[in-house]
């Protein structure tokens, strides 16, 4: 028989950022977390603490979460200074209490970035990512108009590399980890995924220009190539995609500068 | 009594959809922009519907309770999506996919709906590839396939173990394009709390903004619900924590019939429960059964480490019981087999509720790198949760709630019995019968959104005068808003002793024990006493702290758990009334000597669609007969 775990329960102190609303001032508050099983996930520990706070008449800690299996990108705490906590290549929801020891003080904060304002406690507003996507993060393909899927063979290496980029869960840890709060890893993952595929070529220039420009207007900082982003990424997306995007952006800028404008623009979906 | 006209077109099975498309009404392009359609939910079904309808020119408003449409739980689907492409030249066809899906559902789905699903499956793959979904490919650049349960062909397309994620990101990108173009008005952090019915037709919704607490009224010419399944009624499940029944339940309370609510899918390969604090059960994809072998010790109470149990003392029970499908037996069958093994005392792990899923043979045959390439991310997830390596020792797995085949009743056009209310994806009941085959949920969500609703909604809208939708301050809207506000006030004013989670856990335990993998008359009758008692306790002593005009996660949960309490009762009632076993619904009284499901086609070859009668009143059970014109309802055999 393989025992799940033989470790005893333990206790930690949570030092949690509490902030009543976007305009309110925030601050750290300490709460004890007792009888914690090492097999609990970090978010399950927060559930237990929240039920205790509720019983005491204290409003529970608001935190973002949903799938709890590392794929939806909703959870977003910075734990002991690291977005998504101590583990490599995992999200907060996949962080287990066995990563901590009895008596630890664990500091829990929201993702910090100008473009991600705090909504309440540990919850931030990451709508800026959606706005970047809406500006160009797609391949136009109306339902009903697609050719046969095997009509266009795609080398396995290209498809695999596109998939590496496409794994991005849109959590924003890259932004939170960056001292400039840059969104370059996120945007480059999108640009890389679609730009690597033959289907994505028609809109390749337009896409990278639009997405980068939108990113810049939303208050994200610039990239200074220190790669804190890829180190914090729960999907370990490589910063090589940033280099790729820079190249794409430069080429697209040059091409758009020297290309004669068509007499008639438009004809788009809208 | 509600009228349940399935509106299945006449004619040969393979021609029905084509014929229907040419016969239903169209809305001319200039008129499309005069119609406003509300889409609630933005998973595979919702995003694909919202973007496709906007692309056609309709004015679309999309509401999603997540902070971004990309978070919907379609994203967590791992294994793949079926399509009858026959790219493997292994004998697949639309008919075979239709037949496998119908049989997989234990002959409790409509023939015509399932056939349409199989037909459009091929278009889905084309559409997704065109959007840039990076499906797995072979070295020659063509698309790869894998096998899934309940089929003897390889028809499943996949993107590593993240197929749902990639398909959702595809649909999300299509939706984003339409939002960027101003064609979809997207409202995130927006939960639907009521359906507004005006003159017998669905004409709007009441929405609560989860961040500001603001409650708003929205009117439209038609309402589409694509809000997913209700498996969280069991508390512990593979669903996301936020997945809920509220949208469809409130539509039920406004008159939409709830069909076959007791049909629940229990997935055989999930990581076992470890403690009371647990919030979530994690799925290990069915694709693992392509190469993993499921076994348990032959001897009850065998506590040796798996490696110490010699081959001769292992029972590879799926291979033994179902030699033609082996480890790829359908989910309901594999789950019940695991339960029987554990009931016999042969379960493994500290709780005795587990069996092994062993990759030793695959690693010997293919080498560890090949296994890592196929399943690496799943092995990583397993390691994170259990701190064990599945490369070294077999995984321990146990069944968990994963999907609900039941949902709001819809006709062939995906319209409920309330005209103007359409229901797509897991939220409806239509295509999976009593059991869903693996890799079919993604197929259905996208079929409904990309290839069915764009045609069928026109048939309804063409009968509505442009500009005739009611104003959002019509009395029906005001009343619905007042109801929502009343409920919120009640929750906050109760100020009891127990957090919402206390009731959710208790309900989950009742449901799992009484209405889970095996059900009995006595157990279900007991549940029908226990759940109302729990509801009373909830109403009297729930503690919802905070206020209504800010982000209040306790308040959100209170509303959802209140609806789960009602739904759980209806599920038990449905399970009690259905005196047969079929697919995921296993009544212990109705089984063959070998433990297989004993259907009763004569008495129960129908859809049960429950109709709400008011608070505290017993709902009415309407039936829609399942008329099989082309297939024989036969004994489902995977041996």
Short mmCIF file of N, CA and C in Angstrom, two decimals, chain A residues 1-4 20 37 39-40 44 47-48 51 54-55 59-69 71-74 89-90 94 96 98 119-120 123-124 126 129-130 133-134 137-150 152-156 159-160 162-164 166-171 186 190 193-194 197 199 269-270, chain B residues 52 55 66-71 73 75-76 78 85 87 125-127 129-132 134-135 137-143 159-160 162 165-166 169 172-173 176-177 179-181 186 211 238 240-243 274 277-280 282 303-306 349-350 356 373 383-388 396 450-451 499 501 543 545-546 550-551 553-554:
data_model
loop_
_atom_site.label_atom_id
_atom_site.label_comp_id
_atom_site.label_asym_id
_atom_site.label_seq_id
_atom_site.Cartn_x
_atom_site.Cartn_y
_atom_site.Cartn_z
N UNK A 1 0.84 -1.20 0.00
CA UNK A 1 0.00 0.00 0.00
C UNK A 1 0.87 1.25 0.00
N UNK A 2 0.51 2.20 -0.81
CA UNK A 2 1.26 3.46 -0.84
C UNK A 2 0.47 4.47 -0.02
N UNK A 3 1.01 4.83 1.11
CA UNK A 3 0.32 5.81 1.95
C UNK A 3 0.41 7.17 1.30
N UNK A 4 -0.69 7.92 1.32
CA UNK A 4 -0.71 9.24 0.69
C UNK A 4 0.33 10.13 1.37
N UNK A 20 -10.22 46.60 1.20
CA UNK A 20 -11.68 46.50 1.08
C UNK A 20 -12.19 46.74 -0.34
N UNK A 37 -2.83 20.14 6.99
CA UNK A 37 -2.27 18.89 6.48
C UNK A 37 -1.32 19.21 5.33
N UNK A 39 -0.93 17.63 2.78
CA UNK A 39 -1.57 17.27 1.51
C UNK A 39 -2.61 18.28 1.05
N UNK A 40 -2.86 19.30 1.87
CA UNK A 40 -3.79 20.36 1.46
C UNK A 40 -3.15 21.22 0.39
N UNK A 44 -6.91 25.31 -0.54
CA UNK A 44 -7.74 24.60 0.46
C UNK A 44 -7.43 25.12 1.86
N UNK A 47 -9.34 28.16 2.20
CA UNK A 47 -10.76 27.82 2.46
C UNK A 47 -10.99 27.60 3.95
N UNK A 48 -10.08 26.83 4.55
CA UNK A 48 -10.21 26.48 5.98
C UNK A 48 -10.11 27.75 6.82
N UNK A 51 -13.29 29.82 6.51
CA UNK A 51 -14.42 29.33 7.31
C UNK A 51 -14.24 29.72 8.78
N UNK A 54 -15.06 33.41 9.05
CA UNK A 54 -16.52 33.60 8.97
C UNK A 54 -17.16 33.31 10.32
N UNK A 55 -16.71 32.22 10.95
CA UNK A 55 -17.28 31.84 12.25
C UNK A 55 -17.01 32.93 13.29
N UNK A 59 -14.87 39.17 7.88
CA UNK A 59 -15.13 38.89 6.47
C UNK A 59 -13.99 38.04 5.89
N UNK A 60 -14.33 36.96 5.21
CA UNK A 60 -13.27 36.10 4.68
C UNK A 60 -12.39 36.81 3.65
N UNK A 61 -11.21 36.25 3.43
CA UNK A 61 -10.24 36.82 2.48
C UNK A 61 -10.73 36.53 1.07
N UNK A 62 -10.88 37.59 0.27
CA UNK A 62 -11.28 37.36 -1.13
C UNK A 62 -10.06 36.92 -1.92
N UNK A 63 -10.18 35.80 -2.61
CA UNK A 63 -9.08 35.37 -3.49
C UNK A 63 -9.66 34.77 -4.76
N UNK A 64 -8.93 34.94 -5.85
CA UNK A 64 -9.42 34.46 -7.14
C UNK A 64 -9.01 33.00 -7.33
N UNK A 65 -9.94 32.19 -7.78
CA UNK A 65 -9.65 30.78 -8.00
C UNK A 65 -10.78 30.21 -8.81
N UNK A 66 -10.53 29.12 -9.52
CA UNK A 66 -11.66 28.41 -10.14
C UNK A 66 -11.34 26.94 -10.37
N UNK A 67 -10.53 26.63 -11.40
CA UNK A 67 -10.40 25.21 -11.76
C UNK A 67 -9.63 24.40 -10.72
N UNK A 68 -8.71 25.05 -10.04
CA UNK A 68 -7.87 24.40 -9.03
C UNK A 68 -7.09 23.21 -9.59
N UNK A 69 -6.76 23.29 -10.86
CA UNK A 69 -5.86 22.28 -11.42
C UNK A 69 -4.86 22.92 -12.37
N UNK A 71 -5.01 25.28 -14.81
CA UNK A 71 -5.21 25.49 -16.24
C UNK A 71 -6.04 26.74 -16.56
N UNK A 72 -6.89 27.20 -15.63
CA UNK A 72 -7.78 28.31 -15.99
C UNK A 72 -7.09 29.67 -15.84
N UNK A 73 -6.05 29.72 -15.01
CA UNK A 73 -5.31 30.97 -14.85
C UNK A 73 -5.99 31.98 -13.94
N UNK A 74 -7.00 31.56 -13.19
CA UNK A 74 -7.69 32.51 -12.32
C UNK A 74 -6.89 32.84 -11.06
N UNK A 89 7.02 26.10 -12.20
CA UNK A 89 6.10 25.56 -13.20
C UNK A 89 4.75 25.15 -12.65
N UNK A 90 4.32 25.76 -11.56
CA UNK A 90 2.98 25.48 -11.04
C UNK A 90 2.27 26.78 -10.68
N UNK A 94 -1.87 24.79 -7.49
CA UNK A 94 -1.13 23.52 -7.49
C UNK A 94 0.00 23.54 -6.46
N UNK A 96 1.17 22.99 -2.81
CA UNK A 96 0.67 22.19 -1.69
C UNK A 96 1.38 22.59 -0.41
N UNK A 98 2.77 21.02 1.72
CA UNK A 98 4.02 20.32 2.03
C UNK A 98 5.24 21.15 1.65
N UNK A 119 -8.87 44.63 -6.90
CA UNK A 119 -10.32 44.70 -6.77
C UNK A 119 -10.69 44.61 -5.30
N UNK A 120 -10.12 43.62 -4.63
CA UNK A 120 -10.37 43.42 -3.21
C UNK A 120 -9.36 42.38 -2.70
N UNK A 123 -7.58 39.80 -4.93
CA UNK A 123 -8.15 39.74 -6.28
C UNK A 123 -7.75 40.98 -7.08
N UNK A 124 -7.24 40.78 -8.28
CA UNK A 124 -6.88 41.91 -9.14
C UNK A 124 -7.71 41.86 -10.42
N UNK A 126 -7.59 41.82 -14.23
CA UNK A 126 -6.64 41.56 -15.32
C UNK A 126 -7.29 41.72 -16.69
N UNK A 129 -5.44 42.08 -20.17
CA UNK A 129 -5.04 40.97 -21.06
C UNK A 129 -6.10 40.71 -22.13
N UNK A 130 -7.36 40.77 -21.72
CA UNK A 130 -8.44 40.57 -22.71
C UNK A 130 -8.40 41.67 -23.77
N UNK A 133 -5.85 40.96 -26.33
CA UNK A 133 -6.32 39.90 -27.23
C UNK A 133 -7.33 40.43 -28.25
N UNK A 134 -8.22 41.29 -27.75
CA UNK A 134 -9.27 41.82 -28.63
C UNK A 134 -8.68 42.69 -29.74
N UNK A 137 -5.32 39.34 -31.15
CA UNK A 137 -4.88 37.99 -30.79
C UNK A 137 -5.74 36.89 -31.36
N UNK A 138 -5.89 36.88 -32.67
CA UNK A 138 -6.76 35.88 -33.30
C UNK A 138 -6.36 35.69 -34.74
N UNK A 139 -6.87 34.59 -35.31
CA UNK A 139 -6.82 34.40 -36.76
C UNK A 139 -8.26 34.51 -37.22
N UNK A 140 -8.53 35.37 -38.18
CA UNK A 140 -9.92 35.51 -38.63
C UNK A 140 -10.33 34.26 -39.40
N UNK A 141 -11.31 33.57 -38.87
CA UNK A 141 -11.79 32.34 -39.52
C UNK A 141 -13.26 32.19 -39.21
N UNK A 142 -14.08 32.67 -40.10
CA UNK A 142 -15.52 32.60 -39.87
C UNK A 142 -15.97 31.15 -39.89
N UNK A 143 -16.88 30.78 -38.97
CA UNK A 143 -17.38 29.40 -38.95
C UNK A 143 -18.01 29.10 -40.30
N UNK A 144 -17.66 27.95 -40.84
CA UNK A 144 -18.23 27.54 -42.11
C UNK A 144 -17.32 27.79 -43.30
N UNK A 145 -16.24 28.56 -43.07
CA UNK A 145 -15.41 28.93 -44.22
C UNK A 145 -14.08 28.19 -44.26
N UNK A 146 -13.90 27.21 -43.36
CA UNK A 146 -12.58 26.59 -43.25
C UNK A 146 -12.37 25.47 -44.28
N UNK A 147 -11.16 25.38 -44.82
CA UNK A 147 -10.84 24.24 -45.70
C UNK A 147 -10.60 22.98 -44.86
N UNK A 148 -10.45 21.83 -45.52
CA UNK A 148 -10.20 20.59 -44.77
C UNK A 148 -8.94 20.73 -43.91
N UNK A 149 -9.04 20.18 -42.70
CA UNK A 149 -7.98 20.38 -41.72
C UNK A 149 -6.63 19.83 -42.17
N UNK A 150 -6.65 18.78 -42.98
CA UNK A 150 -5.39 18.20 -43.43
C UNK A 150 -4.92 18.78 -44.76
N UNK A 152 -3.56 21.49 -45.16
CA UNK A 152 -2.37 22.30 -44.94
C UNK A 152 -1.47 21.58 -43.94
N UNK A 153 -0.56 20.74 -44.42
CA UNK A 153 0.32 20.05 -43.46
C UNK A 153 1.21 21.06 -42.75
N UNK A 154 1.41 20.85 -41.45
CA UNK A 154 2.25 21.75 -40.67
C UNK A 154 3.35 20.92 -40.04
N UNK A 155 4.62 21.26 -40.28
CA UNK A 155 5.70 20.45 -39.70
C UNK A 155 5.50 20.28 -38.19
N UNK A 156 5.77 19.08 -37.72
CA UNK A 156 5.53 18.77 -36.31
C UNK A 156 6.28 19.74 -35.40
N UNK A 159 4.38 22.95 -35.15
CA UNK A 159 3.14 22.77 -34.37
C UNK A 159 3.48 22.64 -32.89
N UNK A 160 4.54 21.89 -32.59
CA UNK A 160 4.92 21.70 -31.18
C UNK A 160 5.37 23.02 -30.54
N UNK A 162 4.49 26.02 -31.51
CA UNK A 162 3.28 26.85 -31.37
C UNK A 162 2.52 26.43 -30.11
N UNK A 163 2.47 25.13 -29.87
CA UNK A 163 1.77 24.62 -28.69
C UNK A 163 2.49 25.05 -27.40
N UNK A 164 3.82 25.06 -27.43
CA UNK A 164 4.56 25.53 -26.25
C UNK A 164 4.11 26.94 -25.86
N UNK A 166 1.25 28.37 -26.91
CA UNK A 166 -0.21 28.42 -26.72
C UNK A 166 -0.64 27.97 -25.34
N UNK A 167 0.27 27.33 -24.60
CA UNK A 167 -0.09 26.83 -23.26
C UNK A 167 -0.35 27.92 -22.25
N UNK A 168 0.03 29.16 -22.58
CA UNK A 168 -0.14 30.29 -21.65
C UNK A 168 -1.54 30.28 -21.05
N UNK A 169 -1.62 30.38 -19.72
CA UNK A 169 -2.94 30.35 -19.07
C UNK A 169 -3.45 31.76 -18.77
N UNK A 170 -2.71 32.78 -19.18
CA UNK A 170 -3.22 34.15 -19.01
C UNK A 170 -3.40 34.57 -17.56
N UNK A 171 -2.51 34.08 -16.69
CA UNK A 171 -2.68 34.38 -15.27
C UNK A 171 -2.10 35.73 -14.88
N UNK A 186 3.56 37.39 -21.97
CA UNK A 186 2.19 37.06 -22.35
C UNK A 186 1.94 37.38 -23.82
N UNK A 190 1.33 34.78 -27.28
CA UNK A 190 0.19 34.83 -28.22
C UNK A 190 0.70 35.04 -29.65
N UNK A 193 2.56 31.89 -30.86
CA UNK A 193 1.66 30.78 -31.19
C UNK A 193 1.05 30.96 -32.58
N UNK A 194 0.43 32.10 -32.81
CA UNK A 194 -0.28 32.29 -34.09
C UNK A 194 0.68 32.56 -35.24
N UNK A 197 2.30 29.49 -37.11
CA UNK A 197 1.46 28.61 -37.92
C UNK A 197 1.17 29.24 -39.28
N UNK A 199 -1.52 29.27 -40.90
CA UNK A 199 -2.83 29.94 -40.90
C UNK A 199 -2.70 31.37 -40.40
N UNK A 269 -14.53 42.28 -40.96
CA UNK A 269 -15.76 41.62 -40.51
C UNK A 269 -16.76 42.61 -39.95
N UNK A 270 -16.24 43.65 -39.30
CA UNK A 270 -17.18 44.58 -38.66
C UNK A 270 -17.76 45.50 -39.71
N UNK B 52 -20.04 33.34 -33.48
CA UNK B 52 -20.65 32.99 -34.77
C UNK B 52 -21.88 33.85 -35.05
N UNK B 55 -20.75 37.24 -36.00
CA UNK B 55 -20.22 37.21 -37.35
C UNK B 55 -21.34 37.25 -38.39
N UNK B 66 -16.99 34.69 -14.90
CA UNK B 66 -15.54 34.74 -14.72
C UNK B 66 -15.01 36.15 -14.99
N UNK B 67 -13.76 36.38 -14.64
CA UNK B 67 -13.18 37.69 -14.95
C UNK B 67 -12.75 37.78 -16.41
N UNK B 68 -12.71 36.63 -17.08
CA UNK B 68 -12.41 36.62 -18.51
C UNK B 68 -13.08 35.39 -19.12
N UNK B 69 -13.55 35.51 -20.38
CA UNK B 69 -14.20 34.34 -20.99
C UNK B 69 -13.25 33.15 -21.08
N UNK B 70 -11.95 33.41 -21.08
CA UNK B 70 -11.00 32.31 -21.24
C UNK B 70 -10.94 31.40 -20.02
N UNK B 71 -11.58 31.76 -18.91
CA UNK B 71 -11.47 30.95 -17.69
C UNK B 71 -12.50 29.83 -17.62
N UNK B 73 -14.75 26.53 -17.67
CA UNK B 73 -14.15 25.24 -17.32
C UNK B 73 -13.97 24.29 -18.50
N UNK B 75 -11.94 24.78 -20.39
CA UNK B 75 -10.49 24.87 -20.49
C UNK B 75 -9.79 23.68 -19.86
N UNK B 76 -10.46 23.00 -18.94
CA UNK B 76 -9.79 21.92 -18.22
C UNK B 76 -9.91 20.56 -18.90
N UNK B 78 -9.07 17.55 -20.94
CA UNK B 78 -7.69 17.14 -21.22
C UNK B 78 -7.55 16.37 -22.53
N UNK B 85 -13.39 11.97 -39.08
CA UNK B 85 -12.59 12.34 -40.26
C UNK B 85 -12.07 11.12 -40.99
N UNK B 87 -9.18 10.00 -40.88
CA UNK B 87 -7.82 10.28 -41.37
C UNK B 87 -6.90 9.07 -41.15
N UNK B 125 -13.30 20.25 -36.62
CA UNK B 125 -11.84 20.13 -36.71
C UNK B 125 -11.31 21.13 -37.73
N UNK B 126 -11.98 21.23 -38.88
CA UNK B 126 -11.57 22.21 -39.90
C UNK B 126 -11.56 23.62 -39.31
N UNK B 127 -12.65 23.94 -38.62
CA UNK B 127 -12.79 25.28 -38.05
C UNK B 127 -11.67 25.57 -37.04
N UNK B 129 -8.70 24.15 -36.70
CA UNK B 129 -7.38 24.27 -37.33
C UNK B 129 -7.25 25.64 -38.00
N UNK B 130 -8.31 26.08 -38.66
CA UNK B 130 -8.26 27.39 -39.32
C UNK B 130 -8.02 28.51 -38.32
N UNK B 131 -8.50 28.33 -37.09
CA UNK B 131 -8.31 29.35 -36.04
C UNK B 131 -6.92 29.30 -35.43
N UNK B 132 -6.18 28.24 -35.75
CA UNK B 132 -4.83 28.14 -35.18
C UNK B 132 -4.72 27.24 -33.97
N UNK B 134 -3.40 24.40 -32.11
CA UNK B 134 -2.23 23.56 -32.43
C UNK B 134 -2.43 22.09 -32.04
N UNK B 135 -3.28 21.41 -32.80
CA UNK B 135 -3.48 19.98 -32.55
C UNK B 135 -2.17 19.23 -32.75
N UNK B 137 0.44 16.72 -34.25
CA UNK B 137 0.67 16.34 -35.64
C UNK B 137 1.72 15.25 -35.74
N UNK B 138 1.68 14.57 -36.86
CA UNK B 138 2.70 13.57 -37.16
C UNK B 138 3.87 14.28 -37.83
N UNK B 139 4.98 13.55 -38.01
CA UNK B 139 6.15 14.19 -38.61
C UNK B 139 5.87 14.68 -40.03
N UNK B 140 4.98 14.00 -40.73
CA UNK B 140 4.63 14.44 -42.08
C UNK B 140 3.78 15.70 -42.11
N UNK B 141 3.39 16.19 -40.93
CA UNK B 141 2.63 17.44 -40.88
C UNK B 141 1.13 17.26 -40.81
N UNK B 142 0.68 16.00 -40.94
CA UNK B 142 -0.76 15.76 -40.88
C UNK B 142 -1.19 15.59 -39.42
N UNK B 143 -2.51 15.67 -39.21
CA UNK B 143 -3.02 15.61 -37.84
C UNK B 143 -2.92 14.20 -37.26
N UNK B 159 -4.52 18.08 -28.31
CA UNK B 159 -3.41 19.02 -28.19
C UNK B 159 -2.75 18.71 -26.84
N UNK B 160 -1.76 17.84 -26.88
CA UNK B 160 -1.17 17.29 -25.65
C UNK B 160 -2.29 16.88 -24.70
N UNK B 162 -4.05 19.06 -23.14
CA UNK B 162 -4.73 20.34 -22.91
C UNK B 162 -5.67 20.67 -24.05
N UNK B 165 -8.30 23.34 -23.33
CA UNK B 165 -7.69 24.67 -23.26
C UNK B 165 -7.51 25.24 -24.66
N UNK B 166 -6.95 24.44 -25.55
CA UNK B 166 -6.65 24.97 -26.88
C UNK B 166 -7.92 25.26 -27.68
N UNK B 169 -9.36 28.42 -26.17
CA UNK B 169 -8.62 29.61 -26.59
C UNK B 169 -8.93 29.95 -28.05
N UNK B 172 -12.32 31.53 -27.80
CA UNK B 172 -12.12 32.82 -27.13
C UNK B 172 -11.50 33.83 -28.09
N UNK B 173 -10.59 33.36 -28.95
CA UNK B 173 -9.98 34.30 -29.89
C UNK B 173 -11.03 34.78 -30.90
N UNK B 176 -13.03 37.23 -28.99
CA UNK B 176 -12.26 38.47 -28.81
C UNK B 176 -12.27 39.31 -30.08
N UNK B 177 -12.17 38.62 -31.21
CA UNK B 177 -12.20 39.35 -32.48
C UNK B 177 -13.50 40.13 -32.61
N UNK B 179 -15.51 41.04 -30.13
CA UNK B 179 -15.57 42.09 -29.11
C UNK B 179 -14.77 43.30 -29.59
N UNK B 180 -13.58 43.02 -30.12
CA UNK B 180 -12.73 44.10 -30.63
C UNK B 180 -13.41 44.85 -31.75
N UNK B 181 -14.20 44.14 -32.55
CA UNK B 181 -14.88 44.78 -33.68
C UNK B 181 -16.17 45.48 -33.24
N UNK B 186 -19.36 42.46 -24.38
CA UNK B 186 -18.96 41.45 -23.39
C UNK B 186 -19.03 42.01 -21.98
N UNK B 211 -18.38 42.25 -8.97
CA UNK B 211 -17.39 43.14 -8.37
C UNK B 211 -18.05 44.32 -7.67
N UNK B 238 -14.70 16.95 -10.44
CA UNK B 238 -13.59 17.47 -11.24
C UNK B 238 -13.92 18.85 -11.82
N UNK B 240 -14.64 22.97 -11.93
CA UNK B 240 -14.07 24.14 -11.29
C UNK B 240 -14.96 24.51 -10.11
N UNK B 241 -14.38 25.19 -9.12
CA UNK B 241 -15.18 25.51 -7.93
C UNK B 241 -16.36 26.41 -8.27
N UNK B 242 -16.21 27.24 -9.28
CA UNK B 242 -17.29 28.18 -9.59
C UNK B 242 -18.41 27.59 -10.43
N UNK B 243 -18.20 26.42 -11.01
CA UNK B 243 -19.23 25.84 -11.88
C UNK B 243 -20.51 25.66 -11.07
N UNK B 274 -8.26 12.69 -0.39
CA UNK B 274 -7.28 12.51 0.68
C UNK B 274 -7.74 13.03 2.04
N UNK B 277 -10.89 18.37 4.10
CA UNK B 277 -10.70 19.74 3.66
C UNK B 277 -10.77 19.86 2.15
N UNK B 278 -10.80 18.71 1.45
CA UNK B 278 -10.58 18.74 0.01
C UNK B 278 -11.67 19.51 -0.73
N UNK B 279 -11.24 20.28 -1.74
CA UNK B 279 -12.18 21.12 -2.46
C UNK B 279 -12.40 20.62 -3.87
N UNK B 280 -11.59 19.67 -4.30
CA UNK B 280 -11.53 19.43 -5.73
C UNK B 280 -10.94 18.04 -5.97
N UNK B 282 -9.10 15.81 -8.95
CA UNK B 282 -8.42 16.09 -10.21
C UNK B 282 -8.48 14.86 -11.11
N UNK B 303 -2.09 -5.50 1.44
CA UNK B 303 -1.52 -4.17 1.69
C UNK B 303 -0.08 -4.05 1.21
N UNK B 304 0.39 -5.04 0.44
CA UNK B 304 1.76 -4.95 -0.06
C UNK B 304 1.89 -3.77 -1.05
N UNK B 305 3.11 -3.27 -1.16
CA UNK B 305 3.37 -2.23 -2.16
C UNK B 305 3.12 -2.84 -3.54
N UNK B 306 2.68 -2.05 -4.52
CA UNK B 306 2.32 -2.63 -5.81
C UNK B 306 3.44 -3.46 -6.44
N UNK B 349 -4.38 1.92 -1.48
CA UNK B 349 -4.16 3.24 -0.89
C UNK B 349 -4.66 3.25 0.54
N UNK B 350 -4.36 4.35 1.26
CA UNK B 350 -4.66 4.39 2.69
C UNK B 350 -6.16 4.30 2.98
N UNK B 356 -5.15 0.64 -9.17
CA UNK B 356 -3.92 1.08 -9.83
C UNK B 356 -4.13 1.32 -11.32
N UNK B 373 6.45 12.05 -23.38
CA UNK B 373 5.96 12.93 -24.44
C UNK B 373 4.42 12.87 -24.53
N UNK B 383 2.05 14.06 -9.72
CA UNK B 383 3.15 14.22 -8.77
C UNK B 383 2.91 15.40 -7.84
N UNK B 384 2.43 16.52 -8.42
CA UNK B 384 2.17 17.70 -7.57
C UNK B 384 1.18 17.38 -6.46
N UNK B 385 0.17 16.62 -6.80
CA UNK B 385 -0.91 16.39 -5.84
C UNK B 385 -0.55 15.31 -4.83
N UNK B 386 0.10 14.25 -5.31
CA UNK B 386 0.32 13.10 -4.41
C UNK B 386 1.76 12.99 -3.93
N UNK B 387 2.68 13.77 -4.53
CA UNK B 387 4.12 13.64 -4.26
C UNK B 387 4.64 12.25 -4.61
N UNK B 388 3.99 11.58 -5.58
CA UNK B 388 4.46 10.27 -6.03
C UNK B 388 4.75 10.33 -7.53
N UNK B 396 -2.59 5.81 -8.31
CA UNK B 396 -3.81 5.35 -7.64
C UNK B 396 -4.95 6.21 -8.15
N UNK B 450 -20.94 26.57 -33.06
CA UNK B 450 -20.48 26.98 -34.40
C UNK B 450 -21.46 26.57 -35.50
N UNK B 451 -22.09 25.39 -35.33
CA UNK B 451 -22.77 24.82 -36.50
C UNK B 451 -24.25 24.52 -36.34
N UNK B 499 -20.89 28.45 7.89
CA UNK B 499 -20.55 28.99 6.56
C UNK B 499 -21.24 28.17 5.47
N UNK B 501 -20.03 26.65 3.03
CA UNK B 501 -19.32 25.40 2.71
C UNK B 501 -19.82 24.22 3.54
N UNK B 543 -24.48 31.46 7.40
CA UNK B 543 -23.80 32.71 7.76
C UNK B 543 -23.15 33.29 6.52
N UNK B 545 -21.37 36.54 5.52
CA UNK B 545 -20.87 37.84 5.98
C UNK B 545 -20.76 38.85 4.84
N UNK B 546 -20.45 40.08 5.21
CA UNK B 546 -20.20 41.11 4.19
C UNK B 546 -21.48 41.77 3.70
N UNK B 550 -20.45 44.88 -3.01
CA UNK B 550 -19.02 44.72 -3.25
C UNK B 550 -18.78 43.28 -3.66
N UNK B 551 -17.53 42.95 -4.01
CA UNK B 551 -17.17 41.56 -4.26
C UNK B 551 -17.44 40.77 -2.98
N UNK B 553 -17.70 36.82 -2.11
CA UNK B 553 -17.68 35.44 -2.60
C UNK B 553 -18.60 34.54 -1.78
N UNK B 554 -18.81 34.88 -0.49
CA UNK B 554 -19.73 34.07 0.33
C UNK B 554 -21.16 34.20 -0.20
#
